[in-house]
Amino acid sequence: ATEAEDYDVVLIGGGVAGYVAAIKAGQEGMKVACIEKRGALGGTCLNVGCIPSKSLLNNSHMYHQILHDTKKRGIEVGDVKLNLAQMMKAKDESVNGLTKGIEFLFKKNKVDYIKGTGAFASEHEVRVNLVDGGEMSVRGKNIIIATGSESTPFPGLEIDEEKVVTSTGALALKEVPKRMVVIGGGIIGLEMASVWSRLGSEVSVIEFLGQIGGPGMDSDIAKQTQKILQRQGLKFKLNTKVTSGEASGDVVKLELEAAKGGKNETIEAEVCLVAIGRRPYTAGLGLENIGIELDERKRLVIDQEYRTKIPHIRVIGDCTFGPMLAHKAEEEAVAAIEYIKKGFGHVNYGAIPSVMYTHPEVAWVGQNEAELKEAGVKYNVGTFPFTANSRAKTNLETDGMVKMLSDKETDRILGIHIIGPNAGEMIAEGTLALEYGASSEDVARTCHAHPTLAEAFKEAAMSTYSHAIHS
Ligand code: FAD
Ligand code: NAD
């Protein structure tokens, strides 16, 4: 065997966490390698996550809007047809363009891209099983684990990615199923349910808890979201647990039970999406060779500087603590390299936005009302509905509201929760406010252009410490 090549930093995993850290290390003048096994860079996010889902969400929304929301705007359309194969092709083109873009950035920043599966041989050596056959070894002064996450399986339901699917199969169905049942009313469940419902499927979402949206979504917003999605045709069964399921012939059958016990029923569909969360992925990493352990939720345990108990081995992204979000992974990637290079880095875990890309979008940052109550914090609430916003009115898109929570005593903003058109863009302003420690009055006294949706944000701030003008 040839001598292992030495690097300042070796990344295991080329998802958002891994590729961003690799580029940053290259920019800092470090000798860096990134090992990725899927044959393409960008990880879950670019290949089977954020990017393909947003492509389908955008184009299915346009299709749905053309079918149902043009007449009142003075647009008469004729023969509208779905070409699903072309919609999938457009999605694949976006994905391919972006993954190739990262390869280009790797070259530009002198990152060695190693296509293969990495496993620890020792604390400084990673053995790589190459995608094209053969093996090689690399040595890292620093090694960063960024192996991401995988879909949590539902016990007893075997995933075939055609009839019983995870998000990966749901992003690549070859035809619109007559009926779809979704286990889990979190973000993946609601985004994918929206796509297939808009394209013509009858979609039912089964959620164990009493509210949709997954962890973090404010209850008021979750209720409004549910109403709006119901109006679009989605069906919900809350407080319901799936006890078992099986695929037989052309249908998948699920047995349901009221979460608190009692009522049982059966639901059938052509496709069942399992979307009950994701779990860290560390299989085959050879952790046993270096004695690094996982916690009870299979996460790699780290300190504040992302170090495992072996200090030159760090962990970032979905395979460790915190929300499983691409932008969180990206922040950690930059910070981890800064810790290695300069000894300090920065991620504010209190100001990481969440966005659900349904229509309308739902976005939030900071704490929700239930969390503030639980922590015993006294707070003010300000809200502003899009029905009173001039731009939303002219766009004929008035569903939703902005809700702001601020400290009762100091007026410092503690949380922002939006459901409405472009909420995902608007939350950037909220995140900045939170990051800078703004008060609601700071935002309210900042001039916002007219007519924009962002004025709803300003007026929600006005109503938090005083009164909105337009409601
Ligand atoms: P990953 O992206 O999972 O990357 C890890 C990579 O490591 C993978 O490519 C894997 O092949 C590779 N790997 C694993 N083990 C090895 C090994 N031993 N050797 C070599 N390579 C290895 N987040 C958002 O912020 N916004 C969204 O809109 C959004 N939409 C999503 C939609 C869906 C359907 C899904 C499933 C997820 C979505 N997410 C979204 C979450 C987002 O995709 C993840 O938070 C993000 O990808 C995490 O990045 P990561 O680098 O930690 O892990
Ligand atoms: P999630 O945790 O958001 O939601 C899972 C839902 O399933 C929860 O509401 C939970 O109560 C429910 N559930 C769990 N077990 C159940 C059961 N047996 N029966 C019925 N319901 C059950 O997880 P997800 O939607 O799978 O998403 C996984 C991760 O991917 C999340 O961390 C999410 O942040 C990330 N993601 C983000 C985006 C985005 O940012 N737009 C999009 C997709 C995924």
Tab-separated table of C-alpha atoms in Angstrom, residues 64-450:
chain	number	residue	atom	x	y	z
A	64	HIS	CA	-51.985	24.576	-8.944
A	65	GLN	CA	-52.240	28.336	-9.203
A	66	ILE	CA	-52.748	28.234	-12.963
A	67	LEU	CA	-55.541	25.683	-12.465
A	68	HIS	CA	-57.313	27.371	-9.564
A	69	ASP	CA	-56.214	30.950	-9.089
A	70	THR	CA	-56.168	32.802	-12.389
A	71	LYS	CA	-59.783	33.771	-13.222
A	72	LYS	CA	-60.162	36.394	-10.539
A	73	ARG	CA	-56.886	37.930	-11.713
A	74	GLY	CA	-58.245	38.416	-15.198
A	75	ILE	CA	-56.273	35.620	-16.785
A	76	GLU	CA	-58.192	33.040	-18.802
A	77	VAL	CA	-56.214	29.877	-19.430
A	78	GLY	CA	-57.109	27.012	-21.720
A	79	ASP	CA	-55.808	23.522	-21.712
A	80	VAL	CA	-53.543	23.042	-18.685
A	81	LYS	CA	-51.714	19.728	-18.455
A	82	LEU	CA	-49.220	18.253	-16.068
A	83	ASN	CA	-46.039	16.830	-17.556
A	84	LEU	CA	-44.627	15.134	-14.487
A	85	ALA	CA	-41.569	13.753	-16.275
A	86	GLN	CA	-40.603	17.289	-17.337
A	87	MET	CA	-41.242	18.631	-13.813
A	88	MET	CA	-38.863	15.967	-12.482
A	89	LYS	CA	-36.335	16.829	-15.196
A	90	ALA	CA	-36.404	20.495	-14.205
A	91	LYS	CA	-35.770	19.396	-10.611
A	92	ASP	CA	-32.853	17.173	-11.653
A	93	GLU	CA	-31.329	19.997	-13.692
A	94	SER	CA	-31.377	22.328	-10.673
A	95	VAL	CA	-29.758	19.633	-8.533
A	96	ASN	CA	-27.074	18.768	-11.090
A	97	GLY	CA	-26.202	22.391	-11.765
A	98	LEU	CA	-25.705	23.066	-8.061
A	99	THR	CA	-23.691	19.910	-7.257
A	100	LYS	CA	-21.392	20.602	-10.228
A	101	GLY	CA	-21.041	24.146	-8.913
A	102	ILE	CA	-19.563	22.786	-5.689
A	103	GLU	CA	-17.025	20.714	-7.631
A	104	PHE	CA	-15.982	23.937	-9.329
A	105	LEU	CA	-15.665	25.694	-5.948
A	106	PHE	CA	-13.535	22.784	-4.683
A	107	LYS	CA	-11.105	23.261	-7.570
A	108	LYS	CA	-11.063	27.006	-7.046
A	109	ASN	CA	-10.215	26.581	-3.354
A	110	LYS	CA	-7.808	23.669	-3.845
A	111	VAL	CA	-9.886	21.086	-2.000
A	112	ASP	CA	-9.038	17.451	-2.840
A	113	TYR	CA	-12.330	15.677	-3.529
A	114	ILE	CA	-12.068	11.977	-2.715
A	115	LYS	CA	-15.000	9.877	-3.936
A	116	GLY	CA	-15.435	7.027	-1.487
A	117	THR	CA	-16.540	5.864	1.959
A	118	GLY	CA	-14.304	6.952	4.811
A	119	ALA	CA	-13.736	4.979	8.022
A	120	PHE	CA	-11.369	5.632	10.921
A	121	ALA	CA	-8.393	3.268	10.916
A	122	SER	CA	-6.884	5.195	13.840
A	123	GLU	CA	-7.195	8.617	15.454
A	124	HIS	CA	-5.359	10.342	12.608
A	125	GLU	CA	-5.928	7.978	9.709
A	126	VAL	CA	-9.026	7.531	7.553
A	127	ARG	CA	-9.220	4.584	5.190
A	128	VAL	CA	-11.291	5.227	2.081
A	129	ASN	CA	-13.110	2.616	0.035
A	130	LEU	CA	-13.136	4.329	-3.326
A	131	VAL	CA	-16.356	4.541	-5.378
A	132	ASP	CA	-14.422	3.491	-8.487
A	133	GLY	CA	-12.820	0.522	-6.734
A	134	GLY	CA	-9.681	0.224	-4.648
A	135	GLU	CA	-8.681	1.813	-1.377
A	136	MET	CA	-6.556	4.681	-0.149
A	137	SER	CA	-5.684	6.239	3.181
A	138	VAL	CA	-5.430	9.857	4.264
A	139	ARG	CA	-4.011	11.307	7.463
A	140	GLY	CA	-5.499	14.394	9.037
A	141	LYS	CA	-4.003	16.697	11.646
A	142	ASN	CA	-7.662	17.553	12.133
A	143	ILE	CA	-10.576	15.365	11.096
A	144	ILE	CA	-14.159	16.606	10.916
A	145	ILE	CA	-17.068	14.162	10.860
A	146	ALA	CA	-19.961	15.523	8.774
A	147	THR	CA	-21.829	12.357	7.849
A	148	GLY	CA	-25.326	13.811	8.202
A	149	SER	CA	-28.580	12.016	8.881
A	150	GLU	CA	-31.041	9.496	7.486
A	151	SER	CA	-34.782	9.082	7.598
A	152	THR	CA	-36.058	7.381	10.775
A	153	PRO	CA	-37.705	4.091	9.794
A	154	PHE	CA	-41.203	3.129	10.924
A	155	PRO	CA	-41.015	-0.274	12.613
A	156	GLY	CA	-42.613	-2.986	10.508
A	157	LEU	CA	-42.998	-0.910	7.333
A	158	GLU	CA	-40.364	-1.755	4.792
A	159	ILE	CA	-39.256	1.142	2.611
A	160	ASP	CA	-39.185	0.298	-1.110
A	161	GLU	CA	-39.109	3.988	-2.236
A	162	GLU	CA	-42.030	3.298	-4.595
A	163	LYS	CA	-45.080	2.449	-2.516
A	164	VAL	CA	-43.643	2.995	0.936
A	165	VAL	CA	-41.344	5.959	0.590
A	166	THR	CA	-39.134	8.311	2.555
A	167	SER	CA	-38.743	11.863	1.298
A	168	THR	CA	-36.251	10.495	-1.247
A	169	GLY	CA	-38.892	8.349	-2.963
A	170	ALA	CA	-41.507	11.082	-2.560
A	171	LEU	CA	-39.253	13.406	-4.579
A	172	ALA	CA	-39.134	10.981	-7.500
A	173	LEU	CA	-42.559	9.354	-7.924
A	174	LYS	CA	-43.222	8.430	-11.539
A	175	GLU	CA	-46.936	9.130	-11.399
A	176	VAL	CA	-49.339	11.038	-9.199
A	177	PRO	CA	-50.781	8.520	-6.717
A	178	LYS	CA	-54.577	8.483	-6.414
A	179	ARG	CA	-54.207	8.568	-2.626
A	180	MET	CA	-51.214	9.287	-0.420
A	181	VAL	CA	-50.978	8.825	3.314
A	182	VAL	CA	-48.257	10.641	5.215
A	183	ILE	CA	-47.061	9.440	8.608
A	184	GLY	CA	-45.848	12.545	10.455
A	185	GLY	CA	-47.139	16.099	10.100
A	186	GLY	CA	-43.727	17.758	10.476
A	187	ILE	CA	-41.930	19.803	7.850
A	188	ILE	CA	-41.126	16.975	5.448
A	189	GLY	CA	-44.653	15.600	5.741
A	190	LEU	CA	-46.313	18.947	5.015
A	191	GLU	CA	-43.977	20.003	2.200
A	192	MET	CA	-44.313	16.699	0.345
A	193	ALA	CA	-48.049	16.457	1.087
A	194	SER	CA	-48.444	19.914	-0.502
A	195	VAL	CA	-46.569	18.893	-3.657
A	196	TRP	CA	-48.619	15.755	-4.341
A	197	SER	CA	-51.934	17.229	-3.290
A	198	ARG	CA	-51.431	20.136	-5.720
A	199	LEU	CA	-50.668	17.658	-8.484
A	200	GLY	CA	-53.952	15.852	-7.842
A	201	SER	CA	-53.434	13.234	-5.128
A	202	GLU	CA	-55.867	12.858	-2.201
A	203	VAL	CA	-53.492	13.305	0.711
A	204	SER	CA	-54.082	12.451	4.388
A	205	VAL	CA	-51.573	13.342	7.079
A	206	ILE	CA	-51.460	11.338	10.303
A	207	GLU	CA	-49.867	13.176	13.227
A	208	PHE	CA	-49.286	11.806	16.690
A	209	LEU	CA	-49.373	15.185	18.444
A	210	GLY	CA	-52.255	17.660	18.730
A	211	GLN	CA	-50.657	20.132	16.311
A	212	ILE	CA	-48.900	20.020	12.957
A	213	GLY	CA	-45.553	21.558	11.985
A	214	GLY	CA	-43.067	19.560	14.044
A	215	PRO	CA	-40.974	20.990	16.870
A	216	GLY	CA	-40.737	24.767	17.272
A	217	MET	CA	-43.783	25.997	15.369
A	218	ASP	CA	-45.912	28.397	17.454
A	219	SER	CA	-49.371	26.968	18.238
A	220	ASP	CA	-51.363	29.928	16.817
A	221	ILE	CA	-49.404	29.693	13.603
A	222	ALA	CA	-49.771	25.895	13.459
A	223	LYS	CA	-53.562	26.229	13.786
A	224	GLN	CA	-53.768	28.806	10.982
A	225	THR	CA	-51.467	26.709	8.823
A	226	GLN	CA	-53.664	23.671	9.291
A	227	LYS	CA	-56.797	25.608	8.323
A	228	ILE	CA	-55.186	26.968	5.165
A	229	LEU	CA	-53.774	23.590	4.125
A	230	GLN	CA	-57.175	21.990	4.744
A	231	ARG	CA	-58.737	24.551	2.440
A	232	GLN	CA	-56.204	23.443	-0.187
A	233	GLY	CA	-57.504	19.874	0.153
A	234	LEU	CA	-55.168	18.215	2.668
A	235	LYS	CA	-56.822	15.997	5.272
A	236	PHE	CA	-55.440	15.732	8.797
A	237	LYS	CA	-55.772	13.216	11.568
A	238	LEU	CA	-54.139	14.669	14.677
A	239	ASN	CA	-53.672	12.951	18.037
A	240	THR	CA	-53.481	9.736	16.084
A	241	LYS	CA	-50.824	7.100	16.075
A	242	VAL	CA	-50.063	4.572	13.410
A	243	THR	CA	-49.803	1.222	15.149
A	244	SER	CA	-48.847	-0.937	12.185
A	245	GLY	CA	-48.773	-0.989	8.436
A	246	GLU	CA	-48.300	-3.280	5.501
A	247	ALA	CA	-48.016	-3.070	1.764
A	248	SER	CA	-50.058	-5.648	-0.075
A	249	GLY	CA	-50.769	-5.655	-3.788
A	250	ASP	CA	-51.282	-2.097	-5.021
A	251	VAL	CA	-52.119	-0.538	-1.690
A	252	VAL	CA	-50.529	0.244	1.639
A	253	LYS	CA	-52.768	-0.274	4.665
A	254	LEU	CA	-52.174	1.451	7.986
A	255	GLU	CA	-53.823	0.673	11.293
A	256	LEU	CA	-54.528	3.838	13.294
A	257	GLU	CA	-55.354	4.388	16.919
A	258	ALA	CA	-56.303	7.515	18.866
A	259	ALA	CA	-53.099	8.644	20.617
A	260	LYS	CA	-54.764	8.441	24.015
A	261	GLY	CA	-56.051	4.946	23.266
A	262	GLY	CA	-59.464	3.835	22.169
A	263	LYS	CA	-60.724	4.351	18.650
A	264	ASN	CA	-59.122	2.223	15.911
A	265	GLU	CA	-59.420	2.591	12.163
A	266	THR	CA	-57.689	1.602	8.930
A	267	ILE	CA	-56.508	3.876	6.153
A	268	GLU	CA	-55.426	2.814	2.661
A	269	ALA	CA	-53.422	4.575	-0.012
A	270	GLU	CA	-51.369	3.835	-3.107
A	271	VAL	CA	-48.324	5.559	-1.585
A	272	CYS	CA	-47.310	5.949	2.048
A	273	LEU	CA	-44.698	8.546	3.017
A	274	VAL	CA	-42.841	7.909	6.259
A	275	ALA	CA	-41.830	11.322	7.661
A	276	ILE	CA	-41.441	10.835	11.403
A	277	GLY	CA	-38.095	12.556	11.731
A	278	ARG	CA	-34.452	11.978	10.853
A	279	ARG	CA	-31.636	10.450	12.882
A	280	PRO	CA	-27.870	10.901	12.783
A	281	TYR	CA	-26.032	8.693	10.322
A	282	THR	CA	-22.698	7.243	11.437
A	283	ALA	CA	-22.831	3.676	10.102
A	284	GLY	CA	-19.550	2.224	8.871
A	285	LEU	CA	-17.449	5.126	10.173
A	286	GLY	CA	-15.240	2.844	12.245
A	287	LEU	CA	-16.010	4.761	15.451
A	288	GLU	CA	-15.258	1.592	17.409
A	289	ASN	CA	-11.626	1.872	16.242
A	290	ILE	CA	-11.192	5.189	18.030
A	291	GLY	CA	-13.567	4.725	20.967
A	292	ILE	CA	-15.959	7.601	20.218
A	293	GLU	CA	-19.464	7.052	21.502
A	294	LEU	CA	-22.979	8.108	20.567
A	295	ASP	CA	-25.613	9.450	22.968
A	296	GLU	CA	-29.052	7.874	23.447
A	297	ARG	CA	-30.304	9.576	20.258
A	298	LYS	CA	-27.323	8.311	18.252
A	299	ARG	CA	-25.731	11.751	18.108
A	300	LEU	CA	-21.973	12.183	18.287
A	301	VAL	CA	-21.151	13.984	21.510
A	302	ILE	CA	-19.137	17.205	21.270
A	303	ASP	CA	-18.121	20.245	23.308
A	304	GLN	CA	-18.743	23.914	22.434
A	305	GLU	CA	-15.911	23.915	19.911
A	306	TYR	CA	-17.343	20.833	18.141
A	307	ARG	CA	-14.570	18.594	19.597
A	308	THR	CA	-15.166	14.980	20.511
A	309	LYS	CA	-13.228	13.610	23.446
A	310	ILE	CA	-10.380	13.239	20.927
A	311	PRO	CA	-9.764	16.962	20.479
A	312	HIS	CA	-8.547	16.927	16.872
A	313	ILE	CA	-11.720	15.083	15.786
A	314	ARG	CA	-14.711	17.401	15.480
A	315	VAL	CA	-18.332	16.904	14.434
A	316	ILE	CA	-20.728	19.283	12.650
A	317	GLY	CA	-24.153	19.238	10.985
A	318	ASP	CA	-27.011	16.742	11.270
A	319	CYS	CA	-24.970	13.984	12.958
A	320	THR	CA	-24.621	15.991	16.172
A	321	PHE	CA	-26.800	18.234	18.399
A	322	GLY	CA	-29.176	20.984	17.274
A	323	PRO	CA	-31.774	21.433	14.564
A	324	MET	CA	-31.261	19.400	11.396
A	325	LEU	CA	-31.088	22.336	9.019
A	326	ALA	CA	-28.748	23.117	6.167
A	327	HIS	CA	-28.013	26.691	7.274
A	328	LYS	CA	-27.209	25.462	10.805
A	329	ALA	CA	-24.759	22.955	9.281
A	330	GLU	CA	-23.224	25.752	7.216
A	331	GLU	CA	-22.723	28.036	10.227
A	332	GLU	CA	-21.059	25.222	12.170
A	333	ALA	CA	-18.785	24.429	9.237
A	334	VAL	CA	-17.375	27.951	9.146
A	335	ALA	CA	-17.088	28.117	12.944
A	336	ALA	CA	-15.312	24.735	13.203
A	337	ILE	CA	-12.648	25.813	10.724
A	338	GLU	CA	-12.262	29.121	12.569
A	339	TYR	CA	-11.768	27.248	15.849
A	340	ILE	CA	-9.022	25.186	14.214
A	341	LYS	CA	-7.348	28.128	12.512
A	342	LYS	CA	-7.858	30.970	15.000
A	343	GLY	CA	-9.124	29.413	18.220
A	344	PHE	CA	-12.541	31.081	18.148
A	345	GLY	CA	-15.752	30.829	16.130
A	346	HIS	CA	-19.369	31.959	16.406
A	347	VAL	CA	-22.802	30.362	16.025
A	348	ASN	CA	-25.814	31.872	17.768
A	349	TYR	CA	-28.102	28.899	18.350
A	350	GLY	CA	-30.785	31.283	19.610
A	351	ALA	CA	-31.115	32.874	16.183
A	352	ILE	CA	-31.416	30.050	13.657
A	353	PRO	CA	-34.463	30.527	11.441
A	354	SER	CA	-36.837	27.741	10.398
A	355	VAL	CA	-38.834	27.887	7.193
A	356	MET	CA	-41.517	25.586	5.880
A	357	TYR	CA	-41.919	26.100	2.148
A	358	THR	CA	-45.620	25.361	1.839
A	359	HIS	CA	-47.951	27.969	0.368
A	360	PRO	CA	-48.134	30.252	2.156
A	361	GLU	CA	-44.742	29.784	3.760
A	362	VAL	CA	-44.307	29.479	7.502
A	363	ALA	CA	-41.175	30.878	9.133
A	364	TRP	CA	-39.976	31.515	12.628
A	365	VAL	CA	-36.942	32.399	14.686
A	366	GLY	CA	-36.361	32.536	18.438
A	367	GLN	CA	-38.831	31.289	21.001
A	368	ASN	CA	-42.544	30.550	20.675
A	369	GLU	CA	-45.238	31.371	23.227
A	370	ALA	CA	-45.311	27.909	24.804
A	371	GLU	CA	-41.529	28.020	25.345
A	372	LEU	CA	-41.669	31.483	26.936
A	373	LYS	CA	-44.500	30.395	29.245
A	374	GLU	CA	-42.597	27.315	30.255
A	375	ALA	CA	-39.503	29.404	31.023
A	376	GLY	CA	-41.633	31.823	33.085
A	377	VAL	CA	-40.677	34.801	30.905
A	378	LYS	CA	-43.115	37.727	30.836
A	379	TYR	CA	-43.705	38.936	27.300
A	380	ASN	CA	-45.733	41.172	25.004
A	381	VAL	CA	-47.394	39.866	21.853
A	382	GLY	CA	-47.866	41.914	18.701
A	383	THR	CA	-49.615	40.636	15.598
A	384	PHE	CA	-50.448	41.979	12.186
A	385	PRO	CA	-52.610	40.190	9.600
A	386	PHE	CA	-51.738	40.190	5.897
A	387	THR	CA	-55.395	41.074	5.179
A	388	ALA	CA	-54.439	44.584	6.327
A	389	ASN	CA	-51.236	44.784	4.252
A	390	SER	CA	-51.556	46.700	0.987
A	391	ARG	CA	-49.122	44.574	-1.028
A	392	ALA	CA	-50.743	41.314	0.064
A	393	LYS	CA	-54.107	42.814	-0.902
A	394	THR	CA	-52.924	43.849	-4.374
A	395	ASN	CA	-51.365	40.409	-4.863
A	396	LEU	CA	-54.652	38.764	-3.762
A	397	GLU	CA	-52.644	36.749	-1.236
A	398	THR	CA	-53.896	37.797	2.172
A	399	ASP	CA	-53.723	34.574	4.186
A	400	GLY	CA	-51.566	34.731	7.291
A	401	MET	CA	-50.003	37.060	9.848
A	402	VAL	CA	-46.827	38.202	11.536
A	403	LYS	CA	-46.568	37.579	15.270
A	404	MET	CA	-43.842	39.123	17.401
A	405	LEU	CA	-42.954	38.326	21.004
A	406	SER	CA	-40.867	40.709	23.069
A	407	ASP	CA	-39.712	40.898	26.665
A	408	LYS	CA	-42.353	42.688	28.752
A	409	GLU	CA	-39.812	44.736	30.638
A	410	THR	CA	-37.076	45.521	28.106
A	411	ASP	CA	-39.001	45.119	24.815
A	412	ARG	CA	-36.136	43.018	23.446
A	413	ILE	CA	-37.470	40.729	20.684
A	414	LEU	CA	-37.638	37.101	21.806
A	415	GLY	CA	-39.388	35.401	18.908
A	416	ILE	CA	-40.920	36.053	15.501
A	417	HIS	CA	-43.472	33.783	13.850
A	418	ILE	CA	-44.833	34.356	10.375
A	419	ILE	CA	-47.277	32.591	8.141
A	420	GLY	CA	-47.766	34.337	4.860
A	421	PRO	CA	-46.501	35.081	1.395
A	422	ASN	CA	-42.688	35.158	1.307
A	423	ALA	CA	-42.392	34.444	5.034
A	424	GLY	CA	-39.114	32.621	4.315
A	425	GLU	CA	-37.512	35.799	2.963
A	426	MET	CA	-39.060	38.044	5.608
A	427	ILE	CA	-37.664	35.975	8.462
A	428	ALA	CA	-34.161	37.125	7.487
A	429	GLU	CA	-35.089	40.559	8.815
A	430	GLY	CA	-36.369	38.971	12.017
A	431	THR	CA	-33.200	36.942	12.424
A	432	LEU	CA	-31.062	40.037	12.008
A	433	ALA	CA	-33.177	41.850	14.615
A	434	LEU	CA	-32.742	38.961	17.041
A	435	GLU	CA	-29.007	38.642	16.358
A	436	TYR	CA	-28.513	42.369	17.017
A	437	GLY	CA	-30.662	42.265	20.158
A	438	ALA	CA	-33.225	44.681	18.711
A	439	SER	CA	-36.355	45.784	20.558
A	440	SER	CA	-39.726	45.754	18.805
A	441	GLU	CA	-39.566	49.556	18.878
A	442	ASP	CA	-36.217	49.454	17.003
A	443	VAL	CA	-37.933	47.551	14.189
A	444	ALA	CA	-41.076	49.692	14.308
A	445	ARG	CA	-39.014	52.883	13.938
A	446	THR	CA	-37.098	51.511	10.949
A	447	CYS	CA	-38.524	52.845	7.694
A	448	HIS	CA	-39.897	50.052	5.464
A	449	ALA	CA	-40.662	50.581	1.756
A	450	HIS	CA	-44.266	50.874	0.629
